[in-house]
Amino acid sequence: MVNLVWFRNDLRINDNPALLDASDQGTVHACFIVSGEQWRQHKVGDRRIAFIGRAVNSLAKELASLGITLQLIDAANFSQVPIALLTHANNLGARRVVFNAEYPTNEVERDQAVTDVLQANDIEVVRSHGGVTHPPGSVLTNKGAPYSVFTPFKKTWLKQLQPDAIRPLAPPPPQDSSVHPVQVDHLAGVPVSLGATDWPASEADASRLLKTFTEGPVDHYAHTRNIPALSGTSKLSAHLSIGTLSSNQCLHAALQKSPEKLADHHTRAWFEQIIWRDFYRHVVALFPHVSRGQAFRRQYNQIPWRQDPASLEAWKNGRTGYPLVDAGMRQLRATGWMHNRLRMVTAMFLTKHLLIDWREGEAYFMEQLVDGDFAANNGGWQWSASTGTDATPYFRLFNPTTQGSRFDPQGLFTKQWIPELADVPVKHLFEPHKTPLNLAYPRPIVDHKRARDRVITVFKSIRSNA
Ligand SMILES: Cc1cc2nc3c(=O)[nH]c(=O)nc-3n(C[C@H](O)[C@H](O)[C@H](O)COP(=O)(O)OP(=O)(O)OC[C@H]3O[C@@H](n4cnc5c(N)ncnc54)[C@H](O)[C@@H]3O)c2cc1C
């Protein structure tokens, strides 16, 4: 039987249940659908599209070495996908289409429409779960409800973990055919060379990065993960977000490192980050209102967010007058990645200090991030804005000045991204406006204490009306 594997956010040949399932059933063809218009509606930025393009090129080569052809199909919008896929399957004579699940609402609706059209044409559709360890719906409370708080989710998730189940799957055996791999220069109009030096995108690049991290930095992770000046984290998020690496490959590597029930504190801390990743995927799958731009806690849809385009621009451009915030925002714009500590600090600054809608920040991060991932990004923004699951309490605001002294004590990171502050002594670095120096750097656009009082008043009024 001819099988068609539809690759999406699982651009790898190793540990890919959909690919292996197809190969168990007969001949395999593969496709990747380019939905440029839809990606733009989802705010996917150029750097990320280029990264995906490079990964697709590399996947095409890997598949060709297994005798499998990967073809690219254009369907600008998700609404065009069912007919495009049906036509392609019919042209190949495929009677079976397989893919790994995606969980945001638009993707779920697209997949349902695809399934309806294919099944109506006697083509079998098989959906696997290659992007998570436990599929959404399988980690539930005693009452059978989805979790909305991370720690109990994690406990049940861990209880249900069978180490054998996360052993990465082998790639499929080669097929007896000779294939010339497709290679694209542009994907959805974006040159795939964009950012190539900083963000190599092959499966082999991802495995190398995982190996380097688990052979060294993971041993200090719990101590170094919060210090942006250090390379203390894995930087695997971009690969995990497009599936050139699976979360199970990461978990497996961590378990190999610390086999005795993750006794090592550092490895366990890193392992937990991957569980957070699963958690937000479960949230997106089981609480679909978050995919529709709504607050997880619906009462917070009422927050009267401020319209303040000038402050929003200052935030995006790294010119708020708060050095740690500005350093993070400049890192994001320059590199397409931002350290987790700074994602929290900058997101909280936008939503709490400036009282600007978290959806503005969510969209801007998506446009800039190479690792832009709906579930993790939405989860992170709603956590920071106190509107989400497990969210930080509404009265908790990181003070960007003290966060600076605490997490960048020598000012190395801040000075790297804000050269205007190179000559400011570290003890004044996070309040440069208090020095007599004549600096080409803005004064704070908002006062911390006043901002704190304002946001607490707003949240309190919503809570008392609820
Ligand atoms: C406002 C905000 C927005 C975010 N947007 C994204 C996003 O678009 N894409 C994204 O992958 N992560 C996002 N995160 C989560 C986190 O910041 C990044 O995953 C992490 O910084 C990536 O760096 P790393 O690969 O070195 O992580 P490591 O510390 O090495 O962690 C390993 C992996 O665990 C996962 N992970 C770590 N922290 C989280 C988390 N809090 N939530 C979910 N998964 C996590 C990531 O896949 C990461 O690669 C966001 C966090 C916040 C606060």
Coordinates of C-alpha atoms and ligand atoms in Angstrom, one line a residue:
M1 CA 0.0 0.0 0.0
V2 CA 1.2 3.5 -0.7
N3 CA 1.4 5.8 2.4
L4 CA 1.7 9.5 2.4
V5 CA 3.4 11.1 5.5
W6 CA 2.5 14.7 6.0
F7 CA 5.4 16.4 7.8
R8 CA 4.5 19.5 9.9
N9 CA 6.3 20.3 13.2
D10 CA 8.1 17.0 13.2
L11 CA 10.9 17.5 10.7
R12 CA 13.0 14.5 11.5
I13 CA 13.5 10.9 10.5
N14 CA 14.4 9.6 14.0
D15 CA 11.8 9.1 16.7
N16 CA 9.0 9.9 14.4
P17 CA 6.0 7.6 15.0
A18 CA 4.0 8.7 11.9
L19 CA 6.9 8.0 9.6
L20 CA 7.6 4.6 11.2
D21 CA 4.0 3.7 11.1
A22 CA 3.8 4.5 7.4
S23 CA 6.9 2.5 6.6
D24 CA 5.4 -0.5 8.5
Q25 CA 2.4 -0.4 6.2
G26 CA 4.1 -0.3 2.8
T27 CA 5.7 2.3 0.4
V28 CA 6.3 5.8 1.8
H29 CA 6.0 9.2 0.1
A30 CA 6.3 12.4 2.1
C31 CA 5.0 15.9 1.8
F32 CA 5.3 19.3 3.5
I33 CA 2.6 21.9 3.0
V34 CA 3.6 25.6 2.6
S35 CA 0.9 27.8 4.1
G36 CA 2.6 31.2 3.8
E37 CA -0.6 33.3 4.2
Q38 CA -1.7 31.3 7.2
W39 CA 1.7 31.5 8.8
R40 CA 1.6 35.3 8.5
Q41 CA -1.8 35.4 10.1
H42 CA -0.3 33.3 12.9
K43 CA 2.5 36.0 13.1
V44 CA 5.3 33.6 12.2
G45 CA 8.3 35.7 11.4
D46 CA 10.9 35.6 8.6
R47 CA 13.7 34.1 10.7
R48 CA 11.5 31.2 11.8
I49 CA 10.2 30.6 8.2
A50 CA 13.8 30.5 7.0
F51 CA 14.8 28.1 9.8
I52 CA 11.9 25.8 8.8
G53 CA 13.0 26.0 5.1
R54 CA 16.5 24.9 6.0
A55 CA 15.1 22.0 8.1
V56 CA 12.9 21.0 5.2
N57 CA 15.9 20.9 2.9
S58 CA 17.8 18.8 5.3
L59 CA 14.8 16.5 5.9
A60 CA 14.5 16.0 2.1
K61 CA 18.1 14.8 2.0
E62 CA 17.7 12.5 4.9
L63 CA 14.5 11.0 3.4
A64 CA 16.2 10.7 0.0
S65 CA 18.9 8.6 1.6
L66 CA 16.1 6.3 2.7
G67 CA 14.6 6.2 -0.8
I68 CA 11.7 8.5 0.2
T69 CA 10.6 11.5 -1.8
L70 CA 9.6 14.6 -0.1
Q71 CA 7.4 17.0 -2.1
L72 CA 6.4 20.6 -1.2
I73 CA 2.8 21.5 -1.7
D74 CA 1.5 25.1 -1.8
A75 CA -1.8 25.8 0.1
A76 CA -1.5 29.4 1.2
N77 CA -4.3 29.1 3.6
F78 CA -5.4 26.2 5.9
S79 CA -8.8 26.2 4.1
Q80 CA -7.0 25.1 0.9
V81 CA -5.2 22.2 2.6
P82 CA -7.8 19.4 2.3
I83 CA -8.2 19.6 -1.5
A84 CA -4.4 20.1 -2.0
L85 CA -3.7 17.0 0.1
L86 CA -6.4 14.9 -1.6
T87 CA -5.1 15.8 -5.0
H88 CA -1.6 15.0 -4.0
A89 CA -2.6 11.7 -2.4
N90 CA -4.6 10.7 -5.5
N91 CA -1.7 11.6 -7.8
L92 CA 0.5 9.2 -5.8
G93 CA -2.1 6.5 -5.5
A94 CA -1.8 6.8 -1.7
R95 CA -4.6 5.1 0.3
R96 CA -3.3 6.1 3.7
V97 CA -2.2 9.5 5.0
V98 CA -0.4 9.7 8.4
F99 CA 0.8 12.7 10.5
N100 CA 1.7 13.7 14.0
A101 CA -0.8 15.8 15.9
E102 CA -0.7 19.5 16.4
Y103 CA -3.0 21.0 19.1
P104 CA -3.9 24.7 18.5
T105 CA -7.5 25.1 17.4
N106 CA -6.8 26.2 13.7
E107 CA -4.5 23.2 13.2
V108 CA -7.1 20.9 14.8
E109 CA -9.8 22.2 12.6
R110 CA -7.6 22.0 9.5
D111 CA -6.8 18.4 10.4
Q112 CA -10.5 17.5 10.9
A113 CA -11.4 19.0 7.5
V114 CA -8.5 17.0 5.9
T115 CA -9.7 13.8 7.6
D116 CA -13.3 14.3 6.5
V117 CA -12.3 14.9 2.8
L118 CA -9.8 12.0 2.7
Q119 CA -12.1 9.6 4.4
A120 CA -14.9 10.5 2.0
N121 CA -12.5 9.5 -0.7
D122 CA -11.7 6.1 0.9
I123 CA -8.3 7.2 2.1
E124 CA -7.4 6.1 5.6
V125 CA -6.1 8.8 8.0
V126 CA -3.9 8.0 11.0
R127 CA -2.9 10.6 13.6
S128 CA 0.1 9.9 16.0
H129 CA 1.4 11.9 18.9
G130 CA 5.1 12.5 18.1
G131 CA 5.4 15.9 19.8
V132 CA 4.6 15.1 23.4
T133 CA 5.3 12.3 25.8
H134 CA 1.7 11.8 27.1
P135 CA -1.0 12.7 24.6
P136 CA -3.4 15.5 25.7
G137 CA -6.3 13.9 27.6
S138 CA -4.2 11.2 29.1
V139 CA -2.9 13.1 32.1
L140 CA -6.0 13.9 34.2
T141 CA -7.1 14.6 37.8
N142 CA -8.8 11.9 39.9
K143 CA -12.1 13.4 38.7
G144 CA -11.0 13.0 35.1
A145 CA -10.6 16.7 34.5
P146 CA -7.6 18.4 32.8
Y147 CA -5.1 20.0 35.1
S148 CA -4.8 23.8 35.2
V149 CA -1.9 23.9 37.6
F150 CA 1.6 22.6 36.7
T151 CA 2.8 20.9 39.9
P152 CA 0.0 18.3 40.2
F153 CA 0.1 17.8 36.4
K154 CA 3.8 17.1 36.7
K155 CA 3.3 14.5 39.5
T156 CA 0.7 12.6 37.5
W157 CA 2.8 13.0 34.3
L158 CA 5.8 11.5 36.2
K159 CA 3.7 8.7 37.7
Q160 CA 2.5 7.6 34.3
L161 CA 6.0 7.8 32.7
Q162 CA 7.3 4.5 31.5
P163 CA 11.0 5.0 30.7
D164 CA 10.8 2.4 27.8
A165 CA 8.1 4.5 26.2
I166 CA 10.4 7.4 25.7
R167 CA 13.2 5.4 24.1
P168 CA 13.6 7.1 20.7
L169 CA 12.3 5.2 17.7
A170 CA 14.7 4.2 15.0
P171 CA 14.4 5.7 11.5
P172 CA 12.5 3.6 9.0
P173 CA 14.4 1.0 6.9
P174 CA 15.5 2.3 3.4
Q175 CA 13.2 1.8 0.4
D176 CA 14.6 0.5 -2.8
S177 CA 14.4 3.6 -5.0
S178 CA 16.7 6.3 -6.0
V179 CA 15.6 9.8 -5.1
H180 CA 16.9 13.3 -5.9
P181 CA 16.0 15.5 -2.9
V182 CA 14.1 18.7 -3.5
Q183 CA 16.0 21.8 -2.2
V184 CA 14.3 25.2 -1.9
D185 CA 16.0 28.7 -1.9
H186 CA 12.9 30.4 -0.6
L187 CA 10.0 29.3 1.6
A188 CA 6.8 31.4 1.5
G189 CA 8.9 34.1 -0.1
V190 CA 11.6 34.1 2.6
P191 CA 15.2 33.2 1.6
V192 CA 16.1 30.1 3.6
S193 CA 19.7 31.4 4.0
L194 CA 18.3 34.1 6.5
G195 CA 20.0 33.5 9.9
A196 CA 21.7 30.3 8.6
T197 CA 25.0 30.9 10.5
D198 CA 23.3 31.4 13.9
W199 CA 20.6 28.8 13.5
P200 CA 21.7 25.6 11.7
A201 CA 18.5 23.6 11.3
S202 CA 19.3 20.0 10.5
E203 CA 18.4 17.0 12.7
A204 CA 22.1 16.3 13.0
D205 CA 22.6 19.9 14.3
A206 CA 19.9 19.3 16.9
S207 CA 21.4 16.1 18.1
R208 CA 24.9 17.7 18.4
L209 CA 23.5 20.5 20.5
L210 CA 21.7 18.0 22.7
K211 CA 24.8 16.0 23.1
T212 CA 26.9 19.0 23.9
F213 CA 24.4 20.2 26.5
T214 CA 23.9 16.9 28.2
E215 CA 27.6 16.2 28.3
G216 CA 28.4 19.4 30.2
P217 CA 26.1 22.4 30.9
V218 CA 23.3 20.3 32.2
D219 CA 25.5 19.4 35.3
H220 CA 25.1 23.0 36.5
Y221 CA 21.7 23.8 35.0
A222 CA 19.8 24.6 38.2
H223 CA 22.5 27.2 39.1
T224 CA 23.2 28.7 35.7
R225 CA 19.7 28.6 34.0
N226 CA 18.7 32.0 35.4
I227 CA 21.9 33.9 34.4
P228 CA 21.5 35.4 30.9
A229 CA 25.2 36.2 30.6
L230 CA 26.0 32.4 30.8
S231 CA 25.2 29.8 28.2
G232 CA 23.5 27.8 30.9
T233 CA 20.5 26.5 29.0
S234 CA 20.3 24.1 26.1
K235 CA 19.1 26.5 23.4
L236 CA 17.2 23.6 21.9
S237 CA 13.8 25.4 21.8
A238 CA 14.0 26.2 18.1
H239 CA 14.7 22.6 17.2
L240 CA 12.0 21.3 19.6
S241 CA 9.5 23.8 18.1
I242 CA 9.8 22.4 14.6
G243 CA 10.6 18.9 15.6
T244 CA 14.1 18.4 14.3
L245 CA 14.4 17.0 17.8
S246 CA 11.7 15.3 19.9
S247 CA 11.0 16.0 23.5
N248 CA 11.3 12.3 24.1
Q249 CA 14.9 12.4 22.7
C250 CA 15.7 15.1 25.3
L251 CA 14.0 13.2 28.2
H252 CA 15.7 10.0 27.2
A253 CA 19.1 11.7 27.2
A254 CA 18.4 13.2 30.6
L255 CA 17.4 9.8 32.0
Q256 CA 20.6 8.2 30.6
K257 CA 22.5 10.9 32.4
S258 CA 20.7 10.4 35.7
P259 CA 19.2 6.9 35.6
E260 CA 18.3 6.7 39.3
K261 CA 15.0 8.4 39.2
L262 CA 16.6 11.6 38.1
A263 CA 18.4 11.8 41.4
D264 CA 20.7 14.5 40.0
H265 CA 19.1 17.9 40.9
H266 CA 20.3 19.7 37.8
T267 CA 19.2 17.1 35.3
R268 CA 15.9 16.9 37.0
A269 CA 15.5 20.7 36.8
W270 CA 16.1 20.5 33.0
F271 CA 13.8 17.5 32.7
E272 CA 11.0 19.6 34.3
Q273 CA 11.3 22.2 31.6
I274 CA 10.4 19.6 29.0
I275 CA 7.4 18.7 31.2
W276 CA 6.3 22.4 31.1
R277 CA 6.4 22.1 27.4
D278 CA 4.1 19.1 27.5
F279 CA 1.9 20.9 30.0
Y280 CA 1.2 23.9 27.7
R281 CA 0.4 21.6 24.8
H282 CA -2.2 19.8 27.0
V283 CA -3.6 23.2 28.0
V284 CA -3.9 24.3 24.3
A285 CA -5.5 21.0 23.4
L286 CA -8.0 20.8 26.3
F287 CA -8.9 24.5 26.7
P288 CA -9.4 25.7 23.2
H289 CA -10.5 29.2 24.2
V290 CA -6.8 30.0 24.7
S291 CA -6.2 29.5 20.9
R292 CA -8.9 32.1 20.3
G293 CA -7.0 35.0 21.9
Q294 CA -8.9 34.6 25.2
A295 CA -7.5 34.7 28.8
F296 CA -7.3 31.2 30.3
R297 CA -9.1 32.7 33.3
R298 CA -12.0 34.3 31.5
Q299 CA -12.7 37.0 34.1
Y300 CA -9.5 38.6 32.9
N301 CA -10.9 39.2 29.4
Q302 CA -12.3 42.3 31.1
I303 CA -9.0 44.0 32.0
P304 CA -9.0 47.5 30.5
W305 CA -5.6 47.3 28.9
R306 CA -4.1 50.6 28.0
Q307 CA -3.7 51.9 24.4
D308 CA -0.2 53.4 24.4
P309 CA 1.6 53.0 21.1
A310 CA 4.6 55.1 22.1
S311 CA 5.4 52.9 25.1
L312 CA 4.7 49.7 23.1
E313 CA 7.3 50.9 20.5
A314 CA 9.8 51.8 23.3
W315 CA 9.4 48.3 24.7
K316 CA 9.9 46.7 21.3
N317 CA 12.9 48.8 20.6
G318 CA 14.6 48.2 23.9
R319 CA 14.2 51.9 25.0
T320 CA 12.2 51.7 28.2
G321 CA 14.9 53.1 30.4
Y322 CA 15.0 49.9 32.4
P323 CA 18.4 48.3 31.3
L324 CA 17.6 44.6 31.9
V325 CA 14.3 44.9 30.0
D326 CA 16.0 46.7 27.2
A327 CA 18.9 44.3 27.0
G328 CA 16.4 41.4 26.7
M329 CA 14.4 43.1 24.0
R330 CA 17.5 44.0 22.0
Q331 CA 18.7 40.4 22.3
L332 CA 15.4 39.2 20.9
R333 CA 15.4 41.6 17.9
A334 CA 19.1 40.9 17.1
T335 CA 19.1 37.2 17.5
G336 CA 15.6 35.8 17.4
W337 CA 16.0 34.2 20.8
M338 CA 15.7 35.6 24.4
H339 CA 16.8 34.0 27.6
N340 CA 13.8 32.6 29.7
R341 CA 14.5 34.9 32.7
L342 CA 14.3 37.9 30.4
R343 CA 11.2 36.6 28.6
M344 CA 9.5 36.7 32.0
V345 CA 10.9 40.1 33.0
T346 CA 10.0 41.8 29.6
A347 CA 6.6 40.2 29.4
M348 CA 5.7 41.2 32.9
F349 CA 7.0 44.7 32.2
L350 CA 4.7 45.1 29.2
T351 CA 1.7 43.7 30.9
K352 CA 2.1 44.9 34.5
H353 CA 4.2 48.1 34.3
L354 CA 2.8 49.4 31.1
L355 CA -0.6 47.7 31.4
I356 CA -0.5 46.8 27.7
D357 CA -2.4 43.8 26.5
W358 CA -0.4 40.5 26.7
R359 CA -1.7 39.7 23.2
E360 CA 0.4 42.6 21.8
G361 CA 3.5 41.0 23.4
E362 CA 2.6 37.5 22.4
A363 CA 2.3 38.6 18.7
Y364 CA 5.5 40.5 18.8
F365 CA 7.4 37.6 20.3
M366 CA 6.0 35.3 17.6
E367 CA 7.2 37.6 14.9
Q368 CA 10.7 37.7 16.3
L369 CA 11.4 34.3 17.8
V370 CA 13.0 31.5 15.9
D371 CA 11.5 29.2 18.5
G372 CA 8.1 30.8 18.3
D373 CA 5.7 28.1 19.5
F374 CA 2.0 28.9 20.1
A375 CA 1.6 26.7 23.2
A376 CA 4.8 27.8 25.0
N377 CA 4.4 31.4 24.0
N378 CA 0.8 31.7 24.9
G379 CA 1.5 29.9 28.2
G380 CA 4.5 32.1 29.0
W381 CA 2.6 35.3 28.2
Q382 CA -0.5 34.4 30.2
W383 CA 1.7 33.3 33.1
S384 CA 3.5 36.6 33.1
A385 CA 0.2 38.6 32.8
S386 CA -1.4 36.6 35.6
T387 CA -4.3 35.6 33.3
G388 CA -3.2 32.0 32.7
T389 CA -2.9 28.6 34.3
D390 CA -0.6 28.5 37.2
A391 CA -0.1 32.2 36.6
T392 CA 2.0 34.3 38.9
P393 CA -0.3 36.1 41.3
Y394 CA -1.5 39.4 40.0
F395 CA 0.2 41.4 42.7
R396 CA 3.6 40.0 41.9
L397 CA 5.7 42.2 39.6
F398 CA 9.3 41.6 39.0
N399 CA 11.1 44.8 39.8
P400 CA 13.3 45.2 36.7
T401 CA 16.0 47.1 38.7
T402 CA 16.5 44.4 41.4
Q403 CA 16.1 41.6 38.8
G404 CA 19.1 43.2 37.0
S405 CA 21.3 43.2 40.1
R406 CA 20.3 39.7 41.0
F407 CA 20.5 38.0 37.6
D408 CA 23.2 40.1 35.9
P409 CA 25.3 41.0 38.9
Q410 CA 28.3 42.0 36.9
G411 CA 26.3 43.7 34.3
L412 CA 28.0 41.6 31.5
F413 CA 24.8 40.8 29.7
T414 CA 23.3 44.3 30.0
K415 CA 26.4 46.0 28.8
Q416 CA 26.7 43.6 25.9
W417 CA 23.3 44.7 24.6
I418 CA 23.3 48.3 25.7
P419 CA 26.7 49.8 24.7
E420 CA 25.4 53.3 25.8
L421 CA 25.8 52.1 29.3
A422 CA 29.3 50.7 28.9
D423 CA 30.9 53.3 31.2
V424 CA 28.3 53.1 34.0
P425 CA 29.6 51.5 37.2
V426 CA 27.8 48.3 37.9
K427 CA 26.3 49.6 41.2
H428 CA 24.4 52.2 39.2
L429 CA 23.9 50.1 36.0
F430 CA 20.2 49.3 36.6
E431 CA 19.3 52.9 37.6
P432 CA 21.5 54.9 35.2
H433 CA 19.1 57.9 35.4
K434 CA 20.3 58.4 39.0
T435 CA 23.9 59.0 38.0
P436 CA 25.1 62.5 36.9
L437 CA 26.4 60.9 33.7
N438 CA 25.2 62.4 30.4
L439 CA 24.0 59.2 28.7
A440 CA 22.5 58.6 25.3
Y441 CA 20.0 56.3 27.1
P442 CA 16.3 57.1 27.9
R443 CA 15.0 57.8 31.4
P444 CA 12.5 55.2 32.7
I445 CA 9.2 55.6 30.8
V446 CA 7.2 54.5 33.8
D447 CA 7.8 54.6 37.6
H448 CA 8.0 51.1 39.2
K449 CA 6.0 51.9 42.3
R450 CA 3.2 53.9 40.6
A451 CA 2.9 51.2 37.9
R452 CA 2.6 48.6 40.6
D453 CA -0.2 50.4 42.4
R454 CA -2.0 50.9 39.1
V455 CA -2.0 47.3 38.0
I456 CA -2.9 46.0 41.4
T457 CA -5.9 48.4 41.5
V458 CA -7.0 47.2 38.0
F459 CA -6.8 43.5 38.9
K460 CA -8.5 44.0 42.2
S461 CA -11.4 45.8 40.6
I462 CA -11.9 42.9 38.1
R463 CA -11.7 40.3 40.9
S464 CA -14.3 42.2 43.0
N465 CA -16.7 42.4 40.1
A466 CA -16.3 38.7 39.2
Ligands
LIG1 C1 6.7 35.3 27.7 C2 7.3 33.9 27.3 C3 7.2 33.5 26.0 C4 7.8 32.3 25.6 N1 7.7 31.9 24.3 C5 8.2 30.7 24.0 C6 8.1 30.2 22.6 O1 7.5 30.9 21.7 N2 8.7 29.0 22.3 C7 9.3 28.2 23.3 O2 9.8 27.2 22.9 N3 9.4 28.6 24.5 C8 8.9 29.8 24.9 N4 9.0 30.2 26.2 C9 9.6 29.3 27.2 C10 11.1 29.4 27.5 O3 11.4 30.8 27.7 C11 11.9 28.9 26.3 O4 11.5 27.6 26.0 C12 13.4 28.8 26.7 O5 13.9 30.1 27.0 C13 14.2 28.2 25.5 O6 15.6 28.2 25.8 P1 16.3 26.8 26.0 O7 16.0 25.9 24.8 O8 17.7 27.1 26.2 O9 15.6 26.2 27.2 P2 16.1 25.1 28.3 O10 16.1 25.8 29.6 O11 17.2 24.3 27.9 O12 14.8 24.1 28.4 C14 14.7 23.0 27.6 C15 13.4 23.0 26.8 O13 12.3 23.0 27.6 C16 11.2 23.7 27.0 N5 10.9 24.8 27.9 C17 11.7 25.5 28.8 N6 11.0 26.4 29.5 C18 9.7 26.3 29.1 C19 8.5 26.9 29.5 N7 8.5 27.9 30.5 N8 7.4 26.6 28.8 C20 7.4 25.7 27.9 N9 8.5 25.0 27.5 C21 9.6 25.3 28.1 C22 11.7 24.3 25.7 O14 11.3 23.5 24.7 C23 13.2 24.3 25.9 O15 14.0 24.2 24.7 C24 8.4 31.5 26.6 C25 8.5 31.9 28.0 C26 7.9 33.1 28.3 C27 8.0 33.6 29.7

